[in-house]
PDB file of C-alpha atoms and ligand atoms in Angstrom:
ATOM      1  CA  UNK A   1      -0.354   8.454  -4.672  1.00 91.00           C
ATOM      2  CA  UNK A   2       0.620   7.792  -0.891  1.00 97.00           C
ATOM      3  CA  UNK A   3      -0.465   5.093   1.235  1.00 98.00           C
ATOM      4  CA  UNK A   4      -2.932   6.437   3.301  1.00 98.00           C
ATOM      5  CA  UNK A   5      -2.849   5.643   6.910  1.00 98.00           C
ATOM      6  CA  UNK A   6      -5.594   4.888   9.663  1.00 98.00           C
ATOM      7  CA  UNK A   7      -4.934   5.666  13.245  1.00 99.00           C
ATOM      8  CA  UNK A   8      -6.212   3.996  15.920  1.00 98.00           C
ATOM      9  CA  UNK A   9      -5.849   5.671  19.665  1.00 98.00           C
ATOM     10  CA  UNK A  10      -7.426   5.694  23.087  1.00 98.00           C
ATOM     11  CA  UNK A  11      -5.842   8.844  24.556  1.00 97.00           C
ATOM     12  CA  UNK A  12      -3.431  11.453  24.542  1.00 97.00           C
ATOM     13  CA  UNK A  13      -2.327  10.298  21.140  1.00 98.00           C
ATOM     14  CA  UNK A  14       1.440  11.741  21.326  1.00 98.00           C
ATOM     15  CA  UNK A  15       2.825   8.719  19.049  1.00 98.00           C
ATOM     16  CA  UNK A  16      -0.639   9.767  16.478  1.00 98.00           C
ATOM     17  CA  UNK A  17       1.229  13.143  16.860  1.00 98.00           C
ATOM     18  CA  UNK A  18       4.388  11.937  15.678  1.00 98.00           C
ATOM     19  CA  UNK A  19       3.183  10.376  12.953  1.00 98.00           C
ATOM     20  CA  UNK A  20       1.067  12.848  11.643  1.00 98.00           C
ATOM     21  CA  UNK A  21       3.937  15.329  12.095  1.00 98.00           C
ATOM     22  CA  UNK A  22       6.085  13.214  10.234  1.00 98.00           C
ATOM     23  CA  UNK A  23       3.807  12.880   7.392  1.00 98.00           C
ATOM     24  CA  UNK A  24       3.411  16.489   6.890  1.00 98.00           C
ATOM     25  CA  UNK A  25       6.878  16.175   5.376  1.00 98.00           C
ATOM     26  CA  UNK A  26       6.300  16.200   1.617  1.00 97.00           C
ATOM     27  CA  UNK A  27       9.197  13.421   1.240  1.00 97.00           C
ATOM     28  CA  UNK A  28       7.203  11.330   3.673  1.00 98.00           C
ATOM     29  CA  UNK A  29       6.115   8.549   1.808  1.00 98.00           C
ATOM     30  CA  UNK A  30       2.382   8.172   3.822  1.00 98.00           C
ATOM     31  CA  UNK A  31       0.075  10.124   4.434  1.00 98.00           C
ATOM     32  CA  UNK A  32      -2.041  10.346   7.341  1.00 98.00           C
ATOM     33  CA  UNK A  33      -6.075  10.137   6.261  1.00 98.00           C
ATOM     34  CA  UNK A  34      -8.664   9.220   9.250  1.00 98.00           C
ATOM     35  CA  UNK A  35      -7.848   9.223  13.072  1.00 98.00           C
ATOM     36  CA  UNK A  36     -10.452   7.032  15.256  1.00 98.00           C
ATOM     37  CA  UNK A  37     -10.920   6.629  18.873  1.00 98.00           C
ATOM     38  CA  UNK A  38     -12.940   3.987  20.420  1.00 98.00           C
ATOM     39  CA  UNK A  39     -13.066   6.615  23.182  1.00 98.00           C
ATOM     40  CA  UNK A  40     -14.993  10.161  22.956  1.00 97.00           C
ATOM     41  CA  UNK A  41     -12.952  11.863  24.898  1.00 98.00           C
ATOM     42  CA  UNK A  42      -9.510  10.589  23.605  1.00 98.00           C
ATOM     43  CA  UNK A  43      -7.487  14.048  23.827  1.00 98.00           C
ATOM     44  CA  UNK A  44      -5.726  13.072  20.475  1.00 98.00           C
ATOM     45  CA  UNK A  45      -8.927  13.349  18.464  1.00 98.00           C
ATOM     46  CA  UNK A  46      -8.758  17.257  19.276  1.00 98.00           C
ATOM     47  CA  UNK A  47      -5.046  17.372  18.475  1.00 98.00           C
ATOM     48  CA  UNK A  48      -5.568  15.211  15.404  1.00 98.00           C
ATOM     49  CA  UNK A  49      -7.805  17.546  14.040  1.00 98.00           C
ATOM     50  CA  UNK A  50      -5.876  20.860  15.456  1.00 98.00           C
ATOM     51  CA  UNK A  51      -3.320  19.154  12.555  1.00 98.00           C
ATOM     52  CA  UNK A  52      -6.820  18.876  10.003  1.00 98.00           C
ATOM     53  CA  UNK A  53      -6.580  15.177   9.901  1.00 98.00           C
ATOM     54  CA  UNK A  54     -10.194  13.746  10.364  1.00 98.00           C
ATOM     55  CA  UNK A  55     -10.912  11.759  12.968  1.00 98.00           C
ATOM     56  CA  UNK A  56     -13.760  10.408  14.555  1.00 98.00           C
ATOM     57  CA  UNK A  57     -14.993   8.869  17.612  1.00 98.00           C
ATOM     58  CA  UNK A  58     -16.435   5.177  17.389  1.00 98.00           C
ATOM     59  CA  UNK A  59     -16.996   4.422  20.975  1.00 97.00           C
ATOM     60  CA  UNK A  60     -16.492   0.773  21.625  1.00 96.00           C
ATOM     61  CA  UNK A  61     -18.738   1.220  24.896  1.00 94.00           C
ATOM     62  CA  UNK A  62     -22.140   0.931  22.485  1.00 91.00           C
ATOM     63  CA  UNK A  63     -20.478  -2.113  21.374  1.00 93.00           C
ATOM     64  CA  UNK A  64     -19.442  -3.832  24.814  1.00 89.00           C
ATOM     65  CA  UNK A  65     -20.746  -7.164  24.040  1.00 91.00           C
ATOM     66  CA  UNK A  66     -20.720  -6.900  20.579  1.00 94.00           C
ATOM     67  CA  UNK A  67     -16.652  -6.537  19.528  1.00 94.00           C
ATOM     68  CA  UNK A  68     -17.116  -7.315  16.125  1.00 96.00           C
ATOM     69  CA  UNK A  69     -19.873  -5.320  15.143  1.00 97.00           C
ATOM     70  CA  UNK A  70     -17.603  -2.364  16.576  1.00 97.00           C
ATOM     71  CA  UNK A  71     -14.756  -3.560  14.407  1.00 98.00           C
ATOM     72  CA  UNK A  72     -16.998  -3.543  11.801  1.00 97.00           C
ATOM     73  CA  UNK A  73     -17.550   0.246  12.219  1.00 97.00           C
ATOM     74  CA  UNK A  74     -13.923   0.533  12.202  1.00 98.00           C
ATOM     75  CA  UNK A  75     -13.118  -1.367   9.317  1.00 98.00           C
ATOM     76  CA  UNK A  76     -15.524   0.194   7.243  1.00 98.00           C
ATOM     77  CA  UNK A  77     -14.447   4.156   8.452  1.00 98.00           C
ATOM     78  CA  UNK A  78     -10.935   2.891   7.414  1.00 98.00           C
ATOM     79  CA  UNK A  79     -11.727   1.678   4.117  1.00 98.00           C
ATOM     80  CA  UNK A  80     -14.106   4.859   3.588  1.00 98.00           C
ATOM     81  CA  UNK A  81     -11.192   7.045   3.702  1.00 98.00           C
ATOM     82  CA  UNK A  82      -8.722   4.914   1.571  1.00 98.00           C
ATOM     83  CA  UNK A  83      -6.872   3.321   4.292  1.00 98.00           C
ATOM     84  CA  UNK A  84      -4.563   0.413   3.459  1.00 98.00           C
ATOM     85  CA  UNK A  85      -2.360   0.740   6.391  1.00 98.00           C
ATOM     86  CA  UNK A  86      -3.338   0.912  10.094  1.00 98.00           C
ATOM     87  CA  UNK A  87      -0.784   2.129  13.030  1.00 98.00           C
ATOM     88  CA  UNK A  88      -2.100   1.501  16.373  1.00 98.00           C
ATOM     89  CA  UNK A  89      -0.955   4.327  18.487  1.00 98.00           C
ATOM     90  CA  UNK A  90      -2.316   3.402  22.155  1.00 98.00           C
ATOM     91  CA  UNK A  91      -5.436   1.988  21.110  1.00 98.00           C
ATOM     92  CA  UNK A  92      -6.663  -0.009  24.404  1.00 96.00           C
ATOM     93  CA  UNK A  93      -9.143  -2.045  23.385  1.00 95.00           C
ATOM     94  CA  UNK A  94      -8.055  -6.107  22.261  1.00 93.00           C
ATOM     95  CA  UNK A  95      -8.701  -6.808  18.411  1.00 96.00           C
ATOM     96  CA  UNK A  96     -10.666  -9.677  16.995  1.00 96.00           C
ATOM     97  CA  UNK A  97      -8.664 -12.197  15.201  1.00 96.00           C
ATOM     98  CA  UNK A  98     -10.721 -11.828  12.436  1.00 97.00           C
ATOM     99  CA  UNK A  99     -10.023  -7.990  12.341  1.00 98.00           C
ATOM    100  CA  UNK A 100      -6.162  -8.473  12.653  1.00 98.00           C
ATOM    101  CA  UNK A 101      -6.598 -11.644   9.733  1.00 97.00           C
ATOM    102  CA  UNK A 102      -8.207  -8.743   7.935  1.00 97.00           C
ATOM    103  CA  UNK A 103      -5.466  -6.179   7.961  1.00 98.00           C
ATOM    104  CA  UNK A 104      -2.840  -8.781   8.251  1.00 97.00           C
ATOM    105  CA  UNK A 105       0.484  -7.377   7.242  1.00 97.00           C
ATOM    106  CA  UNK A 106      -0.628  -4.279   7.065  1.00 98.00           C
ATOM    107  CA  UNK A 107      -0.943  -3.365  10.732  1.00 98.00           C
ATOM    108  CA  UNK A 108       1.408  -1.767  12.938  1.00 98.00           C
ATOM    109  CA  UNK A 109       2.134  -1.434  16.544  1.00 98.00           C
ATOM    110  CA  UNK A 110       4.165   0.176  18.811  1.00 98.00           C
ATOM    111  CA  UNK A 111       4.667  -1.635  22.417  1.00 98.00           C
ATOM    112  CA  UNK A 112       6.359   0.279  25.339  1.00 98.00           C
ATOM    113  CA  UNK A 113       9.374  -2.487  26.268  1.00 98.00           C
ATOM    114  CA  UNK A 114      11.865  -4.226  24.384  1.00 98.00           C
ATOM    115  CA  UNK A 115       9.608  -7.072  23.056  1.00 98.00           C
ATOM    116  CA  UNK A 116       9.604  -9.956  23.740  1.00 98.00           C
ATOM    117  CA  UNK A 117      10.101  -8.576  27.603  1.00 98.00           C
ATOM    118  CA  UNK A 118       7.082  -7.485  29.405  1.00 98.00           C
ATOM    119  CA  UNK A 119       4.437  -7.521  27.045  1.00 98.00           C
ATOM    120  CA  UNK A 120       0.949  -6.539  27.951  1.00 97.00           C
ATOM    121  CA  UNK A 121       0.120  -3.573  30.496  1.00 97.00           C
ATOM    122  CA  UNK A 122       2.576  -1.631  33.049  1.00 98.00           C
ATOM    123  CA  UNK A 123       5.917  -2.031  31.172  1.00 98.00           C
ATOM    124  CA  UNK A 124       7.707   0.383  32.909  1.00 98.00           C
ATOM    125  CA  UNK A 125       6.572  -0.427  36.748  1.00 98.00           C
ATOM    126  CA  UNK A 126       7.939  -4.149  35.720  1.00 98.00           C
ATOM    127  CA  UNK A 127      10.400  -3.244  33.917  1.00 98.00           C
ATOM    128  CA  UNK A 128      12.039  -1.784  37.336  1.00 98.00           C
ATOM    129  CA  UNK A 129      10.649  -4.290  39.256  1.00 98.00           C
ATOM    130  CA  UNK A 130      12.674  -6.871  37.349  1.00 98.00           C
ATOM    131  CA  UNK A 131      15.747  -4.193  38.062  1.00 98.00           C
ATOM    132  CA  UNK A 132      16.688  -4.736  33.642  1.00 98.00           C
ATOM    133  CA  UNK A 133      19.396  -2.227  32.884  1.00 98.00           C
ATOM    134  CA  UNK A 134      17.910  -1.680  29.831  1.00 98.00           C
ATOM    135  CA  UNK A 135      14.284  -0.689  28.455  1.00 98.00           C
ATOM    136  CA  UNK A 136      12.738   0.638  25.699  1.00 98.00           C
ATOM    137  CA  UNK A 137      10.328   0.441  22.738  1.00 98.00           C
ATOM    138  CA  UNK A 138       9.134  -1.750  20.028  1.00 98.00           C
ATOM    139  CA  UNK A 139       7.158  -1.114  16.757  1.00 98.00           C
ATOM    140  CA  UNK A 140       5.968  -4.442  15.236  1.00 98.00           C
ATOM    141  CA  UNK A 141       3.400  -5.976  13.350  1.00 98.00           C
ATOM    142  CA  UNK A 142       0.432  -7.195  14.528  1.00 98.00           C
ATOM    143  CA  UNK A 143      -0.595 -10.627  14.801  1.00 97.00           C
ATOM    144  CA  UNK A 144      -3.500 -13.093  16.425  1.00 92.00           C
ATOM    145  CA  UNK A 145      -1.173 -13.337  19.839  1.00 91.00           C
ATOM    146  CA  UNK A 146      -0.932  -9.532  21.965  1.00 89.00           C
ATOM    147  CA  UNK A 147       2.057  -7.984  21.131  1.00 91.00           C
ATOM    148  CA  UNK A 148       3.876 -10.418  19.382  1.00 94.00           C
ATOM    149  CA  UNK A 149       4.539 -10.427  15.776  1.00 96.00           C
ATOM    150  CA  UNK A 150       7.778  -9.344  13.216  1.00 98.00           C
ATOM    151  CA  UNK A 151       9.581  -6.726  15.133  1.00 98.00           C
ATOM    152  CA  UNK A 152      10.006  -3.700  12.827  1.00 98.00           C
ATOM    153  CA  UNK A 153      12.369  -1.405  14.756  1.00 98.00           C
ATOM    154  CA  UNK A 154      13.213  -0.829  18.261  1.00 98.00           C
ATOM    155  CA  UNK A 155      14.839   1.625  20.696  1.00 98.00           C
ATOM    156  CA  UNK A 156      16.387   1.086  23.967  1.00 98.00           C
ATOM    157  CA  UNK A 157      17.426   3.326  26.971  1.00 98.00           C
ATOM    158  CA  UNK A 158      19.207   2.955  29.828  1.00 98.00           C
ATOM    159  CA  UNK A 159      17.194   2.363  33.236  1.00 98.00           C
ATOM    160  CA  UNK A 160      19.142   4.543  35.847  1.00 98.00           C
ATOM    161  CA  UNK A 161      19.535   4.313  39.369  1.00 97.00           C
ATOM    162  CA  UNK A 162      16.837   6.754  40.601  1.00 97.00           C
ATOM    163  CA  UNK A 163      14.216   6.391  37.819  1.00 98.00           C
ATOM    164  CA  UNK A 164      10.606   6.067  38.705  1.00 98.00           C
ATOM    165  CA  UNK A 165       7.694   4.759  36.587  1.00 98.00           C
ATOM    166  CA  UNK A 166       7.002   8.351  34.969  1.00 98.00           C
ATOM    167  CA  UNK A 167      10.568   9.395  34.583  1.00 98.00           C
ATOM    168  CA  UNK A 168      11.570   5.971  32.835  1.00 98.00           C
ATOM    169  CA  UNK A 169       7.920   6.203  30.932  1.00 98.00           C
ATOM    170  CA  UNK A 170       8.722   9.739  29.427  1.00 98.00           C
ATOM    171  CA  UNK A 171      12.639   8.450  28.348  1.00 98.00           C
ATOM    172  CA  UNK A 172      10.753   5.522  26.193  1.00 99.00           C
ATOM    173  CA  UNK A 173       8.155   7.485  24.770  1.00 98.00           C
ATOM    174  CA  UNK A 174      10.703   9.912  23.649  1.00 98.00           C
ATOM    175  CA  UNK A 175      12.192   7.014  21.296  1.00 98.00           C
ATOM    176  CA  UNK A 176       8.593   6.307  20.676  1.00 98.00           C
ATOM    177  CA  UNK A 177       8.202   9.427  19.130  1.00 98.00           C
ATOM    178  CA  UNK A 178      11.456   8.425  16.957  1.00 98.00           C
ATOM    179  CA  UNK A 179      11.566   5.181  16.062  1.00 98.00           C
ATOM    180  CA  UNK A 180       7.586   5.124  15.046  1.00 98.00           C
ATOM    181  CA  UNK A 181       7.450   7.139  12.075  1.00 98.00           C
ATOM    182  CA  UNK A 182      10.789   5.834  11.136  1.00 98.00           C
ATOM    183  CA  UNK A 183       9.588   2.338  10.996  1.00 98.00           C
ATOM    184  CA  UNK A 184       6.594   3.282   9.032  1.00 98.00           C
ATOM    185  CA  UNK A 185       8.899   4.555   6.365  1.00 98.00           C
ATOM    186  CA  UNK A 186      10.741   1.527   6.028  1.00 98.00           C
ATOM    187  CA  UNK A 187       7.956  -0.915   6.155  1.00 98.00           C
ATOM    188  CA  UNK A 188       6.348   1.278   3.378  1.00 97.00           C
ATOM    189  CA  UNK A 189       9.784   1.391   1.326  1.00 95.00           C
ATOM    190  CA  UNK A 190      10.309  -2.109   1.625  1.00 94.00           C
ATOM    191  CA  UNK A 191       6.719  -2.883   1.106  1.00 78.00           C
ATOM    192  CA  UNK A 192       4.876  -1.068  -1.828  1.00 57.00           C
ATOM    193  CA  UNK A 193       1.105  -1.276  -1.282  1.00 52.00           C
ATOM    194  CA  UNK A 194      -0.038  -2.907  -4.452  1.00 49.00           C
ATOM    195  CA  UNK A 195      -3.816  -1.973  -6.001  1.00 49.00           C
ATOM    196  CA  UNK A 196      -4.682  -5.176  -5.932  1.00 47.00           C
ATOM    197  CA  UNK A 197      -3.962  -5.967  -2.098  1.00 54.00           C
ATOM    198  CA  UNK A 198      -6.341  -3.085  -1.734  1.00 51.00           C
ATOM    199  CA  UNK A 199      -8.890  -4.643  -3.941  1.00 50.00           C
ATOM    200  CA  UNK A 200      -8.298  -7.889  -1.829  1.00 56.00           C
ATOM    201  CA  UNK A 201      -9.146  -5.173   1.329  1.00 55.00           C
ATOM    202  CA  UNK A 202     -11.990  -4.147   0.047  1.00 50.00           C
ATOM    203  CA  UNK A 203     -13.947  -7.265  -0.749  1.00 47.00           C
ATOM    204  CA  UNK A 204     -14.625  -8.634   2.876  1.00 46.00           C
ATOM    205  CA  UNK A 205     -17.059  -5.692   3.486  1.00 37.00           C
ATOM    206  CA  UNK A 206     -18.628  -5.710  -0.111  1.00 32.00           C
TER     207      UNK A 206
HETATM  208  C1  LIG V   1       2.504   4.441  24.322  1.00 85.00           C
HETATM  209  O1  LIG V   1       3.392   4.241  25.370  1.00 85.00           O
HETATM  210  C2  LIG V   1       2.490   3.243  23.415  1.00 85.00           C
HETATM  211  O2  LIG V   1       3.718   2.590  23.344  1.00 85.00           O
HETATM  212  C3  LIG V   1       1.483   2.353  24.081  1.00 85.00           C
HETATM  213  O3  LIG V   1       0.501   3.221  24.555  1.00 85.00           O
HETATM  214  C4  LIG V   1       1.068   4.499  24.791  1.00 85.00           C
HETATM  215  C5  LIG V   1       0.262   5.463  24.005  1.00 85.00           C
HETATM  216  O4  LIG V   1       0.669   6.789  24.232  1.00 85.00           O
HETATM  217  N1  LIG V   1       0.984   1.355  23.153  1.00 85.00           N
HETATM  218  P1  LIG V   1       0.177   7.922  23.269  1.00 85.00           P
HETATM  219  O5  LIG V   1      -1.357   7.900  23.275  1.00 85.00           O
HETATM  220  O6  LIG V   1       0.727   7.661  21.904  1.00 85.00           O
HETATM  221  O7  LIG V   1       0.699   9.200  23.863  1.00 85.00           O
END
């Protein structure tokens, strides 16, 4: 059987796309199970299920104070469907350390910049700020510290003379689109999810 996958988005969900288009391949080795969205109106829970993936909304804004009992909700969704890898796909909301410790090694990310440069918010606004000939994308996995952790693949583009914000943004997420499900597949070939790791998974929540 396939690993299945959990999604995690905010919005538009064009890298969820990607992947889920990716997986419909039959010599994809994942498969895409359960989309959530710790936001109701995230547009990519309507195009996840346009592609009959599940997905669901967990909004994180009946959990403001109370991040862990959210995760919680999450973690539980995820193991519901059979989820033993996660790929967050612009999901905006900070993760406990607890939650990553949880799904350590097992949880992938993909960053708009060439990590380690510029990570956090508005890569591409200080990315031509900082006037680097060169941008691009990272996917990695996900550790305690934001957008750090093992670099899995990466992309990069040139930054060109008359680029804005939106016209640099749409070159990245192009290699987004790319390099995403491509590192997926190779963290999955060079990393067989073992029953037993799942078992291990399973036990925080029983
Ligand atoms: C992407 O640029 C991704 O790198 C970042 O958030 C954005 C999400 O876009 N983490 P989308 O929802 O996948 O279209």
């Amino acid at each position: 059987m396939k690993p299945r996958v959990g999604v995690l988005i905010s919005g538009r969900g064009s890298n969820m796309q990607a992947l889920i288009r990716a997986a419909a391949n039959a010599d994809y080795p994942a498969e895409v199970a359960l989309v959530i969205s710790n936001r109701a109106d995230a547009v990519g829970l309507d195009i996840a299920r346009q592609h009959g993936i599940a997905a669901r909304a967990i909004p994180s804004r009946n959990f403001r104070t109370d991040r862990a009992g959210h995760e919680v909700q999450i973690h539980e969704a995820l193991i519901g469907a059979g989820c033993t890898i996660v790929c967050l796909a612009g999901y905006m909301r900070l993760l406990t350390p607890e939650f990553v410790t949880l799904w350590a090694g097992r949880m992938l990310n993909i960053h708009p910049s060439l990590l380690p440069a510029f990570p956090g918010l508005d890569t591409h606004a200080r990315a031509l700020a900082a006037g680097v000939k060169i941008h691009g994308c990272t996917v990695h996995l996900v550790t305690a510290a934001m957008d750090e952790g093992p670099i899995l693949a990466q992309a990069a583009v040139p930054v060109l003379p008359d680029d804005t914000e939106t016209v640099l943004g749409d070159r990245v997420l192009t290699q987004e689109h790319i390099i995403y499900p491509m590192a997926l597949l190779h963290y999955i070939d060079s990393k067989p999810t073992h029953p037993e790791s799942v078992a291990a998974l399973l036990s925080p929540c029983a």
